[in-house]
PDB file of C-alpha atoms (C1' of nucleotides) in Angstrom:
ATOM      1  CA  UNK A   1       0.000   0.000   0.000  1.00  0.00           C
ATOM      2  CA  UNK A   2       1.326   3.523  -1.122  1.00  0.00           C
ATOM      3  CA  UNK A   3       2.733   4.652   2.169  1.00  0.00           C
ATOM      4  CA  UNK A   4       4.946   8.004   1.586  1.00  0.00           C
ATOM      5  CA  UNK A   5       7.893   6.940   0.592  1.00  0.00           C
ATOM      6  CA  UNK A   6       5.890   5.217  -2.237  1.00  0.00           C
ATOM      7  CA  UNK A   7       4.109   8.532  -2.886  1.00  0.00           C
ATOM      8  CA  UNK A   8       7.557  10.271  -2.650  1.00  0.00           C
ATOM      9  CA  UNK A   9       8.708   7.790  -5.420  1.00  0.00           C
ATOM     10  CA  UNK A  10       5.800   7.771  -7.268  1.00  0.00           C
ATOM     11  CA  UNK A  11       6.250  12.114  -7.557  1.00  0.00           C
ATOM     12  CA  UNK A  12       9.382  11.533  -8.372  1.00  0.00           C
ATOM     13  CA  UNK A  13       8.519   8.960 -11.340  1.00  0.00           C
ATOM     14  CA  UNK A  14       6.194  10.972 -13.046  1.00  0.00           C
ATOM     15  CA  UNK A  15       6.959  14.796 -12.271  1.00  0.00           C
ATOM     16  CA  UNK A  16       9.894  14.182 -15.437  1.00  0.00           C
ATOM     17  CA  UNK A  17       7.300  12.729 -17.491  1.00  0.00           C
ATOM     18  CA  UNK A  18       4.526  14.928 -17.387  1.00  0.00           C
ATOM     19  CA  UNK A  19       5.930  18.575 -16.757  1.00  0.00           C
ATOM     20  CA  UNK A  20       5.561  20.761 -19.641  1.00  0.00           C
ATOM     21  CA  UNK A  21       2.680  18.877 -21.542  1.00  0.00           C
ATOM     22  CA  UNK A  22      -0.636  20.075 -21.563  1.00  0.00           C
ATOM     23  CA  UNK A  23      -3.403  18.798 -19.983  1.00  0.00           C
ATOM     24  CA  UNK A  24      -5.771  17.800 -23.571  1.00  0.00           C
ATOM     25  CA  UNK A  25      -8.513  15.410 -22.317  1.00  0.00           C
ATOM     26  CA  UNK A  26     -10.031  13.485 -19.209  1.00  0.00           C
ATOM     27  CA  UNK A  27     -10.712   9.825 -19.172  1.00  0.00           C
ATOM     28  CA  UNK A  28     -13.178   9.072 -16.524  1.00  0.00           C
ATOM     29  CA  UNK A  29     -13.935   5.332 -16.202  1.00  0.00           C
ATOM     30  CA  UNK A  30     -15.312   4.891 -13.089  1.00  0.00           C
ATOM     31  CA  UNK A  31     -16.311   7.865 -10.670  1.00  0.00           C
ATOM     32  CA  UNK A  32     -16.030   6.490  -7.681  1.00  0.00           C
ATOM     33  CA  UNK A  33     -13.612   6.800  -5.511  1.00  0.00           C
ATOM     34  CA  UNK A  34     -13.218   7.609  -2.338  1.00  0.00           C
ATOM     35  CA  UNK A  35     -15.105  10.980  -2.940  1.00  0.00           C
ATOM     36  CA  UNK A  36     -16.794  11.409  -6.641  1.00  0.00           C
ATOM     37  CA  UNK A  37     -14.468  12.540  -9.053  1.00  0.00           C
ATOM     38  CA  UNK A  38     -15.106  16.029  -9.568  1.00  0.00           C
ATOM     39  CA  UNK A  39     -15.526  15.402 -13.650  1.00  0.00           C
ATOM     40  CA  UNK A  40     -16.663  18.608 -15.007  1.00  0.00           C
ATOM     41  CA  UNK A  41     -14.129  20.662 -12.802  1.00  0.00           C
ATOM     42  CA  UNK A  42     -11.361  18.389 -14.311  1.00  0.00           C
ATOM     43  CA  UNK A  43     -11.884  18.682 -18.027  1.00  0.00           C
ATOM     44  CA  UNK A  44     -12.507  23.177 -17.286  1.00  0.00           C
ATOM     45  CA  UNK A  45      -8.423  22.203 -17.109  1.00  0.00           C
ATOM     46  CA  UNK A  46      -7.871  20.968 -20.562  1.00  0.00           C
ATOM     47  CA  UNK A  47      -5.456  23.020 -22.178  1.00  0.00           C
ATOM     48  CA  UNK A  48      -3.190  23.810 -18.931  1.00  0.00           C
ATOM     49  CA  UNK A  49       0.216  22.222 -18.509  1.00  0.00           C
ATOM     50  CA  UNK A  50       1.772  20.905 -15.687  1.00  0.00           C
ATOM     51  CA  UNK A  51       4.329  22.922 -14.511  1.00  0.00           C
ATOM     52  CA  UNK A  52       5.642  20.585 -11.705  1.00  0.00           C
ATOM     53  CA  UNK A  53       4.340  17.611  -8.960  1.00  0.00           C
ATOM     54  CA  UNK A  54       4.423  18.098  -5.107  1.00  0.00           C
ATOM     55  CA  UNK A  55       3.541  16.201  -2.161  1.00  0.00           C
ATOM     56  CA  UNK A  56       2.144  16.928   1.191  1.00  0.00           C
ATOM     57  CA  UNK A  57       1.569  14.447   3.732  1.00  0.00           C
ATOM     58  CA  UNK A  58       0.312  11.381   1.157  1.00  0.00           C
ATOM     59  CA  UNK A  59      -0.953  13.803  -1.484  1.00  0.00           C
ATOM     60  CA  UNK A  60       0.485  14.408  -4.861  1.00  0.00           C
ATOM     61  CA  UNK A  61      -0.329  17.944  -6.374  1.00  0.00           C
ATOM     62  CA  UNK A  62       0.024  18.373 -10.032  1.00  0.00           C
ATOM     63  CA  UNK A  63       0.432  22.148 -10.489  1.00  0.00           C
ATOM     64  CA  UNK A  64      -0.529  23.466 -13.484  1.00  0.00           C
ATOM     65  CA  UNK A  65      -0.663  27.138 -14.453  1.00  0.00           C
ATOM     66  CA  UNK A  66      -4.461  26.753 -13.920  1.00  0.00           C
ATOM     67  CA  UNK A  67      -4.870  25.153 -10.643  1.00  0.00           C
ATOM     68  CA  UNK A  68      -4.122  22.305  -8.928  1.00  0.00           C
ATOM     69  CA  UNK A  69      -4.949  18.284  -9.082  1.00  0.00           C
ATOM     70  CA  UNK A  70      -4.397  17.037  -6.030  1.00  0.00           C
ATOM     71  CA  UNK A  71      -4.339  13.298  -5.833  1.00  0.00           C
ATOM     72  CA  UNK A  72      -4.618  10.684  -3.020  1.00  0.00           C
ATOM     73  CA  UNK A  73      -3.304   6.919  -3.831  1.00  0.00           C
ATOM     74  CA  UNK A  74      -5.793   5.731  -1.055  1.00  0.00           C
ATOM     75  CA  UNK A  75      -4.396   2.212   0.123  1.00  0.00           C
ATOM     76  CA  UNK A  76      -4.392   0.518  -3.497  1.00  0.00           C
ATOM     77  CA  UNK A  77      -3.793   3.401  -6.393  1.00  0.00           C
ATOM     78  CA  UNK A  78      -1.251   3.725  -8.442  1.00  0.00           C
ATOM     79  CA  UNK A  79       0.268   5.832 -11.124  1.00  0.00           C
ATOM     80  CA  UNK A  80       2.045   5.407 -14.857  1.00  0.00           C
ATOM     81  CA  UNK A  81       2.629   7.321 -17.781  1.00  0.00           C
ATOM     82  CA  UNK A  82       1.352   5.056 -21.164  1.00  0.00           C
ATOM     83  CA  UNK A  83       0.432   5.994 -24.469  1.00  0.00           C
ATOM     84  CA  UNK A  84      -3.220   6.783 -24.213  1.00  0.00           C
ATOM     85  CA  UNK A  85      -4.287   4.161 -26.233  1.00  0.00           C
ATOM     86  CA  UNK A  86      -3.205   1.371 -23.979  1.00  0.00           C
ATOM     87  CA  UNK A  87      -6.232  -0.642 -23.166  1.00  0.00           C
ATOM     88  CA  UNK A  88      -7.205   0.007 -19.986  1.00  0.00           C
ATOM     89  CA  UNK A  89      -7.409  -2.851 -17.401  1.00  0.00           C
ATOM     90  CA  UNK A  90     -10.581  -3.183 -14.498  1.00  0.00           C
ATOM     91  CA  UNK A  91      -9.601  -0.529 -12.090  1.00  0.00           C
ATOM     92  CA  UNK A  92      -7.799   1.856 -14.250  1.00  0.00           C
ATOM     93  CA  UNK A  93      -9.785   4.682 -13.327  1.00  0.00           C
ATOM     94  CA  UNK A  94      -8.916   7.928 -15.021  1.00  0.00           C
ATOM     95  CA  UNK A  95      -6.968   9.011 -17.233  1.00  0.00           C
ATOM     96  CA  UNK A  96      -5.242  12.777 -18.219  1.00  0.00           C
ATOM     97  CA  UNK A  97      -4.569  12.469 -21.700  1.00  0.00           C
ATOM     98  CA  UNK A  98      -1.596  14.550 -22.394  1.00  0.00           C
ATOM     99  CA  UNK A  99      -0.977  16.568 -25.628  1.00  0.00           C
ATOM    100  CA  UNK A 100       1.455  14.050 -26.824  1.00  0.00           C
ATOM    101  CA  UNK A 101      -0.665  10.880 -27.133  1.00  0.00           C
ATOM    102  CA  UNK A 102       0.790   9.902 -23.526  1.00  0.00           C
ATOM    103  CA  UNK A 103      -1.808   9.727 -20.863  1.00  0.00           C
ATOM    104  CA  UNK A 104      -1.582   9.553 -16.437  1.00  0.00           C
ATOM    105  CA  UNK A 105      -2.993   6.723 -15.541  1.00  0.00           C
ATOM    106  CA  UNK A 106      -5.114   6.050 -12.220  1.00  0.00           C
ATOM    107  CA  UNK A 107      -6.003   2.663 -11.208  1.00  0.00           C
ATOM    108  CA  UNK A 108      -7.196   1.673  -7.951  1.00  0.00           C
ATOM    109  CA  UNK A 109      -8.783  -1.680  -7.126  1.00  0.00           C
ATOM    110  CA  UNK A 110     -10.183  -0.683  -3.638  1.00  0.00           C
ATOM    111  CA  UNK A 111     -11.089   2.969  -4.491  1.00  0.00           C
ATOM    112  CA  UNK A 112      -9.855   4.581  -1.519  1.00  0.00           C
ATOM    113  CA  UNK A 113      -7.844   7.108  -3.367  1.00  0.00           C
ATOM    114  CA  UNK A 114      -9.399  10.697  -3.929  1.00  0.00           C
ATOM    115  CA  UNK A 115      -9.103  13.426  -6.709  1.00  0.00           C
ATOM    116  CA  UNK A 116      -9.591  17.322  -5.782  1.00  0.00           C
ATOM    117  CA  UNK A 117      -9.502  20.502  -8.023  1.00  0.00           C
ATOM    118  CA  UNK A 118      -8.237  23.405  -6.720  1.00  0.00           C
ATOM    119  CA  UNK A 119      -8.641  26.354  -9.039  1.00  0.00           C
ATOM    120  CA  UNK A 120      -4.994  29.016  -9.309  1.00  0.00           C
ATOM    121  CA  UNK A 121      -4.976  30.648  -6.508  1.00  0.00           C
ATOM    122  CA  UNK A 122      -6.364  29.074  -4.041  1.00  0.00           C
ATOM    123  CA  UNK A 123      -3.526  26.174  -3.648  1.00  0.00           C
ATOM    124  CA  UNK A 124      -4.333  24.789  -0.621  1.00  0.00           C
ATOM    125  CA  UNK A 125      -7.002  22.481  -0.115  1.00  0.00           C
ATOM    126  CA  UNK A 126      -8.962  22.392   3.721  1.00  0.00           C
ATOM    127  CA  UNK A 127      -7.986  18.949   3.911  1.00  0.00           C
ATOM    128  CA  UNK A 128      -4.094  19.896   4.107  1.00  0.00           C
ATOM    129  CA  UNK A 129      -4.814  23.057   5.938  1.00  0.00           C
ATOM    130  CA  UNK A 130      -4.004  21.014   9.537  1.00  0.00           C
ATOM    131  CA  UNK A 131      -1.213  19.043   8.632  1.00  0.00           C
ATOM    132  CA  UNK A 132       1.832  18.791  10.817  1.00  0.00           C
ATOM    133  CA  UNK A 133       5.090  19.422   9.373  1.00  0.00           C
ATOM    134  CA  UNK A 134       6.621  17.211   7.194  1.00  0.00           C
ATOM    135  CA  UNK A 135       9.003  14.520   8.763  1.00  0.00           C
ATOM    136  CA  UNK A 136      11.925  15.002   6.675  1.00  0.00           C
ATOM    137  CA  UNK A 137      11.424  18.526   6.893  1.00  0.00           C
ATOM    138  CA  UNK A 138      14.269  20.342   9.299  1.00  0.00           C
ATOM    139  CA  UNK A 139      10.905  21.504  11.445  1.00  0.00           C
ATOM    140  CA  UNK A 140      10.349  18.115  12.479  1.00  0.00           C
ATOM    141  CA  UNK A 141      12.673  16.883  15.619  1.00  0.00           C
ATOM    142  CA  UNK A 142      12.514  15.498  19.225  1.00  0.00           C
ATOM    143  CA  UNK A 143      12.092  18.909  20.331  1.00  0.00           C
ATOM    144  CA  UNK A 144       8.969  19.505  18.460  1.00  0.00           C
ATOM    145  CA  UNK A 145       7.751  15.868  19.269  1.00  0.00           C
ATOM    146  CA  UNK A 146       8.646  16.249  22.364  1.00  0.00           C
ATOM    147  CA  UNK A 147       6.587  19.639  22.899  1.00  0.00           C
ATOM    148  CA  UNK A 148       3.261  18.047  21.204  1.00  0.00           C
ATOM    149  CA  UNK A 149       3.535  14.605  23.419  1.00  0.00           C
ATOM    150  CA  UNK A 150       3.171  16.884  26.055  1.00  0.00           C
ATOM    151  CA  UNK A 151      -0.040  15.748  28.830  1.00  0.00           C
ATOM    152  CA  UNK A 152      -0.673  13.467  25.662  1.00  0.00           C
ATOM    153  CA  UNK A 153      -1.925  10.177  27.439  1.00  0.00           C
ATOM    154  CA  UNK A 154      -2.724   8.237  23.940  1.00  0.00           C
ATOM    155  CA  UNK A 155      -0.769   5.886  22.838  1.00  0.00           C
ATOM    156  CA  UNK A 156       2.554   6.843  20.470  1.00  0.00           C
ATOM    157  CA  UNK A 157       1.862   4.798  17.689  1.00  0.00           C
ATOM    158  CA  UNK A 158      -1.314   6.842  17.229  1.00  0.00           C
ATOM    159  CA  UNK A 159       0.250  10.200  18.525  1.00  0.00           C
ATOM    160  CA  UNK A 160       2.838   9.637  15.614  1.00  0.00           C
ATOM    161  CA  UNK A 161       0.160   8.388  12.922  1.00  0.00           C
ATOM    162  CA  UNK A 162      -1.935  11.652  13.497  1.00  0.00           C
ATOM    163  CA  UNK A 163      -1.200  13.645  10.718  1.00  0.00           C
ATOM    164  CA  UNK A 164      -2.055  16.472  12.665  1.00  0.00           C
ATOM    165  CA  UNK A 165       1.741  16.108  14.282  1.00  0.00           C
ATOM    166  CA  UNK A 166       3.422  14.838  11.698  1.00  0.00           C
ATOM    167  CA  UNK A 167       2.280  14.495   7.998  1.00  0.00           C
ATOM    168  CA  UNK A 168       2.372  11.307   6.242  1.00  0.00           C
ATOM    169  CA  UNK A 169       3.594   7.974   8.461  1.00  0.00           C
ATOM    170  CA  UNK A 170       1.990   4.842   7.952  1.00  0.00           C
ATOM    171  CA  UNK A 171       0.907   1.796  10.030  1.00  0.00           C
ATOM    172  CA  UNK A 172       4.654   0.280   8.751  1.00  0.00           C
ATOM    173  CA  UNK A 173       6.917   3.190   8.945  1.00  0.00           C
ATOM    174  CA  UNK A 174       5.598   3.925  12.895  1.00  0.00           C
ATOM    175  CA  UNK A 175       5.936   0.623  13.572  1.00  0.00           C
ATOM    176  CA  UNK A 176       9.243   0.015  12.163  1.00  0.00           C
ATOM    177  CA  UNK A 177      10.484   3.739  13.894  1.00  0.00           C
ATOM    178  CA  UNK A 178       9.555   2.734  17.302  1.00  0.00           C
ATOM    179  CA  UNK A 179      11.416  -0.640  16.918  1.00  0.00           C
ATOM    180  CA  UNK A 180      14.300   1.064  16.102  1.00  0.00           C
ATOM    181  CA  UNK A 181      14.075   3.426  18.476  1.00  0.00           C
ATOM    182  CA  UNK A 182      13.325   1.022  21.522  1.00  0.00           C
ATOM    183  CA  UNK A 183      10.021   2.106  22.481  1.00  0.00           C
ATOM    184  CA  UNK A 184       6.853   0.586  22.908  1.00  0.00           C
ATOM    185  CA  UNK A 185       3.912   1.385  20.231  1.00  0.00           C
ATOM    186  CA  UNK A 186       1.349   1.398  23.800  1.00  0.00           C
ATOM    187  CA  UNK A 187       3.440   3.670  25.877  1.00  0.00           C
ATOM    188  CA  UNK A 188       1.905   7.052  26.868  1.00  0.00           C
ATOM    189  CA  UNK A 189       3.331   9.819  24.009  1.00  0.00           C
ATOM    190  CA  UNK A 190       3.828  12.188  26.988  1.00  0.00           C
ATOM    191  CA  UNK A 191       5.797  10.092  29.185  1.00  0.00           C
ATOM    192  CA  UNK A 192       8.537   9.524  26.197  1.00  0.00           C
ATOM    193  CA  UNK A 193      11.522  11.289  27.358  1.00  0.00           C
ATOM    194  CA  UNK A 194      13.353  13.991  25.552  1.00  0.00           C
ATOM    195  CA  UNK A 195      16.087  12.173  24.506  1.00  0.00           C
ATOM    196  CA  UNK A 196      13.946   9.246  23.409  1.00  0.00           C
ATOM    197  CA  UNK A 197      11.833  11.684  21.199  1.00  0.00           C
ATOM    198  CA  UNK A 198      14.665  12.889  19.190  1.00  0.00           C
ATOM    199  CA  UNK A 199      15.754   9.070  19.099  1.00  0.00           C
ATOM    200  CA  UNK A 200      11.988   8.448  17.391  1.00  0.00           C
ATOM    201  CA  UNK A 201      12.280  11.810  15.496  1.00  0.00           C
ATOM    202  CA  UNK A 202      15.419  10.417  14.256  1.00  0.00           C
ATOM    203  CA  UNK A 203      13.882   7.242  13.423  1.00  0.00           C
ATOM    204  CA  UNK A 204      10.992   8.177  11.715  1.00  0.00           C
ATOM    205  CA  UNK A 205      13.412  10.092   8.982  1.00  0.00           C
ATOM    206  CA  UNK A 206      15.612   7.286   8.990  1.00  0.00           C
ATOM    207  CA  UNK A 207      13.574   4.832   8.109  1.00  0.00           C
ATOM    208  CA  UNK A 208      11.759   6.942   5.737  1.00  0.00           C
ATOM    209  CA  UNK A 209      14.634   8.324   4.288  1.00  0.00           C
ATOM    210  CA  UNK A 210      15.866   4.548   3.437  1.00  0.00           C
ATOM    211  CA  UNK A 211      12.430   3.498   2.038  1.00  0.00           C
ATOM    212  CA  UNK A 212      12.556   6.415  -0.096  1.00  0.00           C
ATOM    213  CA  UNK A 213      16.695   5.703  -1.228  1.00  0.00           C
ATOM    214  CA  UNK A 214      15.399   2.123  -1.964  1.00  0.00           C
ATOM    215  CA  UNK A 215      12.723   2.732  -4.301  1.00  0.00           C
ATOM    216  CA  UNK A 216      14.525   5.207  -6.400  1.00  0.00           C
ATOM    217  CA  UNK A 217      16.650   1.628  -6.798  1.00  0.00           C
ATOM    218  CA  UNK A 218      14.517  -0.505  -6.949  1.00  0.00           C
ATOM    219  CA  UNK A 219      11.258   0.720  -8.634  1.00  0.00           C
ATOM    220  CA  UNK A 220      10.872   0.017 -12.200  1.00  0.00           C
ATOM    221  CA  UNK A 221       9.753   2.911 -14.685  1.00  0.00           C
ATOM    222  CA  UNK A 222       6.488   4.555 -14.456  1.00  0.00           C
ATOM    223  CA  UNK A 223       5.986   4.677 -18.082  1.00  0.00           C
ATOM    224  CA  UNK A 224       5.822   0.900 -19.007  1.00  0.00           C
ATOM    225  CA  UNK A 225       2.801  -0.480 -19.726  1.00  0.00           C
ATOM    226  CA  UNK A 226       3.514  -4.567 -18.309  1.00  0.00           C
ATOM    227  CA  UNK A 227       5.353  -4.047 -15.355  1.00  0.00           C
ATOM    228  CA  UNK A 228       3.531  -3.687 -12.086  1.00  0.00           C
ATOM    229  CA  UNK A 229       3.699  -0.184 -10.651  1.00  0.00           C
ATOM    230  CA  UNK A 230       6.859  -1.114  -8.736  1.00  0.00           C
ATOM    231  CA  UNK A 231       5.543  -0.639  -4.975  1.00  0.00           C
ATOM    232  CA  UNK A 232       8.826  -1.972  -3.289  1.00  0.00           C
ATOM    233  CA  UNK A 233       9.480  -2.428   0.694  1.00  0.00           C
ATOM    234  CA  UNK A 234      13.061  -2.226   2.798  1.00  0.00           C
ATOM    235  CA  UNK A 235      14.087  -5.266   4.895  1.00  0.00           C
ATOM    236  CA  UNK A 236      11.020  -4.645   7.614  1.00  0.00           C
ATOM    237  CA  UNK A 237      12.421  -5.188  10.831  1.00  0.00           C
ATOM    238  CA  UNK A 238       8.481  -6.040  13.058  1.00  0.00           C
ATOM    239  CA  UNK A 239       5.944  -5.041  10.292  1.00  0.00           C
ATOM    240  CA  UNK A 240       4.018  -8.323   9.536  1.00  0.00           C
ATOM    241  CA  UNK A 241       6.379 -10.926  11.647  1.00  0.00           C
ATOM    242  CA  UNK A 242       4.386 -11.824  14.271  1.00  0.00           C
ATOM    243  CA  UNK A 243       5.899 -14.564  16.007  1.00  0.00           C
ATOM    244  CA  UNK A 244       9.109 -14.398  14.607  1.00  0.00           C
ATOM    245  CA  UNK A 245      12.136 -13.822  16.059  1.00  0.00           C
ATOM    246  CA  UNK A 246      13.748 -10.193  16.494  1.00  0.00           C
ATOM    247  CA  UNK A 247      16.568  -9.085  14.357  1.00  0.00           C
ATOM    248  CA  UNK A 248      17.759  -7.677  16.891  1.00  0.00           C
ATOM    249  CA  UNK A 249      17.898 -10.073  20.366  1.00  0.00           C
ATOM    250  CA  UNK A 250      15.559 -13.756  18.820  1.00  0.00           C
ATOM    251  CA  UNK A 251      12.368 -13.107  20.832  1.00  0.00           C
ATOM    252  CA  UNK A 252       9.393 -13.641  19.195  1.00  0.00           C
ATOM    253  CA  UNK A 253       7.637 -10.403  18.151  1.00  0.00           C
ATOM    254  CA  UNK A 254       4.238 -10.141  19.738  1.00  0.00           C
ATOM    255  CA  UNK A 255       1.199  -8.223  18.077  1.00  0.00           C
ATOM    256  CA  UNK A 256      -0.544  -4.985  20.070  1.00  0.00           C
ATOM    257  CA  UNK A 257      -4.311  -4.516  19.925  1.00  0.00           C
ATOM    258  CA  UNK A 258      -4.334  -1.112  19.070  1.00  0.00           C
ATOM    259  CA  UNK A 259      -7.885   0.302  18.197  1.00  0.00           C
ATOM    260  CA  UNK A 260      -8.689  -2.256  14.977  1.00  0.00           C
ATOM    261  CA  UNK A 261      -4.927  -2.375  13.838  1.00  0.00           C
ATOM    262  CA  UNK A 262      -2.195  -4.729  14.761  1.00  0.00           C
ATOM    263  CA  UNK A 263       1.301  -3.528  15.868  1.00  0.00           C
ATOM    264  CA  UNK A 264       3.635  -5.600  15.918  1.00  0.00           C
ATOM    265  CA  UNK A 265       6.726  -4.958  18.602  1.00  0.00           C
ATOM    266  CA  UNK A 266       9.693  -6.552  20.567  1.00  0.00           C
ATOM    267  CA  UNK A 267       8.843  -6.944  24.030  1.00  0.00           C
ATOM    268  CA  UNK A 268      12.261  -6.949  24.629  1.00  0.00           C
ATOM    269  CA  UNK A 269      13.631  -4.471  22.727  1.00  0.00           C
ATOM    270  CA  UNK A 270      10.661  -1.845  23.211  1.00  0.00           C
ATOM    271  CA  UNK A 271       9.929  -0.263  26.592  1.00  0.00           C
TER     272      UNK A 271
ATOM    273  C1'  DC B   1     -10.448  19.970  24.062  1.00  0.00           C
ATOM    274  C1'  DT B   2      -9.032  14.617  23.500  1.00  0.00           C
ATOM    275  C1'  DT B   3      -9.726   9.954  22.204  1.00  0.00           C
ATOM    276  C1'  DT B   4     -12.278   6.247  19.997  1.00  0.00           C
ATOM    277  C1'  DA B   5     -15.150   3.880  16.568  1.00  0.00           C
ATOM    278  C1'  DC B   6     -16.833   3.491  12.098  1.00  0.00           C
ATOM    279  C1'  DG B   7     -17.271   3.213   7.123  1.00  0.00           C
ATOM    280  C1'  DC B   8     -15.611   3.263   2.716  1.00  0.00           C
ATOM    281  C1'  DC B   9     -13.948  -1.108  -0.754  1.00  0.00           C
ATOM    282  C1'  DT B  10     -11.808  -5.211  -2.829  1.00  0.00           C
ATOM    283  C1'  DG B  11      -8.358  -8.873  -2.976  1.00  0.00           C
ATOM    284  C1'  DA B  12      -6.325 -12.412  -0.396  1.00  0.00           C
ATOM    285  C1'  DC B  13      -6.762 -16.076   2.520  1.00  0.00           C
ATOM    286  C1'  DG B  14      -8.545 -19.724   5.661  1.00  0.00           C
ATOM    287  C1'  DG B  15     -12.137 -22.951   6.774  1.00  0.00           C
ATOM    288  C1'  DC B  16     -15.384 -26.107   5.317  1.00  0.00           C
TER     289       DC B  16
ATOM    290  C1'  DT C   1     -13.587 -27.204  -6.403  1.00  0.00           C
ATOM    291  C1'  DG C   2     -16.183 -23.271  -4.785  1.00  0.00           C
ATOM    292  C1'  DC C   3     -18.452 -20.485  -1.473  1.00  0.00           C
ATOM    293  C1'  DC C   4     -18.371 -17.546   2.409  1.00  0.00           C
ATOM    294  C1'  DG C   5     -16.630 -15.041   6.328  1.00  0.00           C
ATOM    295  C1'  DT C   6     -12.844 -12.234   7.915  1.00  0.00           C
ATOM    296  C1'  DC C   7      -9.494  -8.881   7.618  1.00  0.00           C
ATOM    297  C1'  DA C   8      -6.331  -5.327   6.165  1.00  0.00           C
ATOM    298  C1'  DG C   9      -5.522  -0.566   5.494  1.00  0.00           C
ATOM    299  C1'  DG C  10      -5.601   5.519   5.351  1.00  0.00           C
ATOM    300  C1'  DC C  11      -8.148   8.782   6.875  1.00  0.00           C
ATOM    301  C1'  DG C  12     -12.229  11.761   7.218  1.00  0.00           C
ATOM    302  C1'  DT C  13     -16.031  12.060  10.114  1.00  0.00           C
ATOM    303  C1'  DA C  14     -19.166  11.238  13.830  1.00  0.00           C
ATOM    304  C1'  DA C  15     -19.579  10.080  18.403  1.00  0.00           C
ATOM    305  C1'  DA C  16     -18.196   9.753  23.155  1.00  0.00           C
TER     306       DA C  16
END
DNA sequence: CTTTACGCCTGACGGC
DNA sequence: TGCCGTCAGGCGTAAA
């Protein structure tokens, strides 16, 4: 599932391929996504070009000198560049025909993913409007984590999935930080020392940073029409190994009942 | 204010 | 073999 290193990569991948082509028709297979596609809104942008890609938390915003299409991969989407006539397969959603018979394709089996238009000016959509900072951004440290955790009696796992603090980790990348950084997903966010939240601050990039490194390695190229979209993962250190043995000291990894969602921990290495 | 639960949706998987 | 129940998973929203 496109966590943000995935998105990162997934910017990264297509920004070179669409960036100064003009925006000439919209493909709309199947409206339904996570919110209805806002057709008509769309195709008011044919004729703009994109001028560049961004990402905010686990959005991607195609900027064109019209407005903005801001993009959510949900838990299943995923993006290539293909010549428009490539048939399209069940869940290839939309398309944005470019002017030079290459089109940006959409698919997404579970339809979780999302598609807003913002018109020029008015760049930033409500739903990024509370975002925390970005983790690999130099305004996210221990200091700052430290500071929010504050009288914070929820767990850390969820104090460091709220996008609201920090913009963008996953169910994986949390759990894989707070393994590496020794602390238990259930402990109290506000009774993690300072020294222990620039450890997890630390972390969080870290791991990030390496999932990011490894897919511009590893992924294949966003413009080829048979191979899979690429979605990659580092060596996961708890993430989905229940019962197995840590890397780190051979106990078996337990699983935490954390609202609905499993998170998997050392019992010994995580306090 | 904070924290929790739910619903959206489909593919994968286990049990029978 | 096929059918069915369960679950994962981000995240906005409603509820507590």
């Amino acid at each position: 599932m496109p966590e943000l290193p995935e998105v990162e990569t997934t910017r990264r991948g297509i920004e070179p391929l669409i960036v100064g082509h003009r925006l000439v028709d919209v493909i709309v297979r199947d409206p339904r996504l996570r919110w209805p596609v806002p057709v008509a809104r769309l195709r008011a942008l044919r004729g703009t070009r994109f001028e560049r890609v961004d990402r905010r938390a686990k959005y991607l915003l195609l900027r064109t000198d019209r407005g903005t299409i801001m993009m959510h991969l949900g838990m299943s989407g995923s993006l290539r560049v293909l010549a428009a006539d490539t048939p399209a397969m069940v869940h290839d959603h939309l398309d944005l025909v470019l002017d030079d018979g290459r089109c940006l394709r959409l698919r997404d089996p579970r339809r979780f993913g999302s598609i807003h238009c913002l018109p020029r000016g008015r760049d930033e959509h409500p739903l990024l409007a509370g975002l925390g900072p970005e983790p690999l951004d130099p305004g996210f440290d221990g200091a700052y984590l430290h500071a929010r955790a504050r009288g914070r009696s929820r767990a850390v796992k969820d104090f460091i999935m709220d996008g609201r603090i920090v913009a963008g980790v996953g169910n994986i990348y949390a759990a894989e930080a707070l393994f590496a950084a020794g602390i238990h997903p259930g402990r109290a966010a506000g009774r993690i020392s300072r020294a222990r939240c620039d450890a997890l601050a630390r972390a969080i990039r870290e791991v990030l940073r390496r999932a990011i490194e490894k897919g511009g390695t590893t992924l294949r190229d966003f413009s080829n029409a048979d191979g899979d979209p690429g979605y990659f993962r580092i060596r996961l250190s708890v993430y989905g190994r229940v019962g197995q043995p840590c890397r780190r000291c051979g106990a078996p990894l337990r699983a935490l009942a954390r609202g609905q969602r499993a998170t998997v921990y050392c019992p010994r290495c995580q306090h």
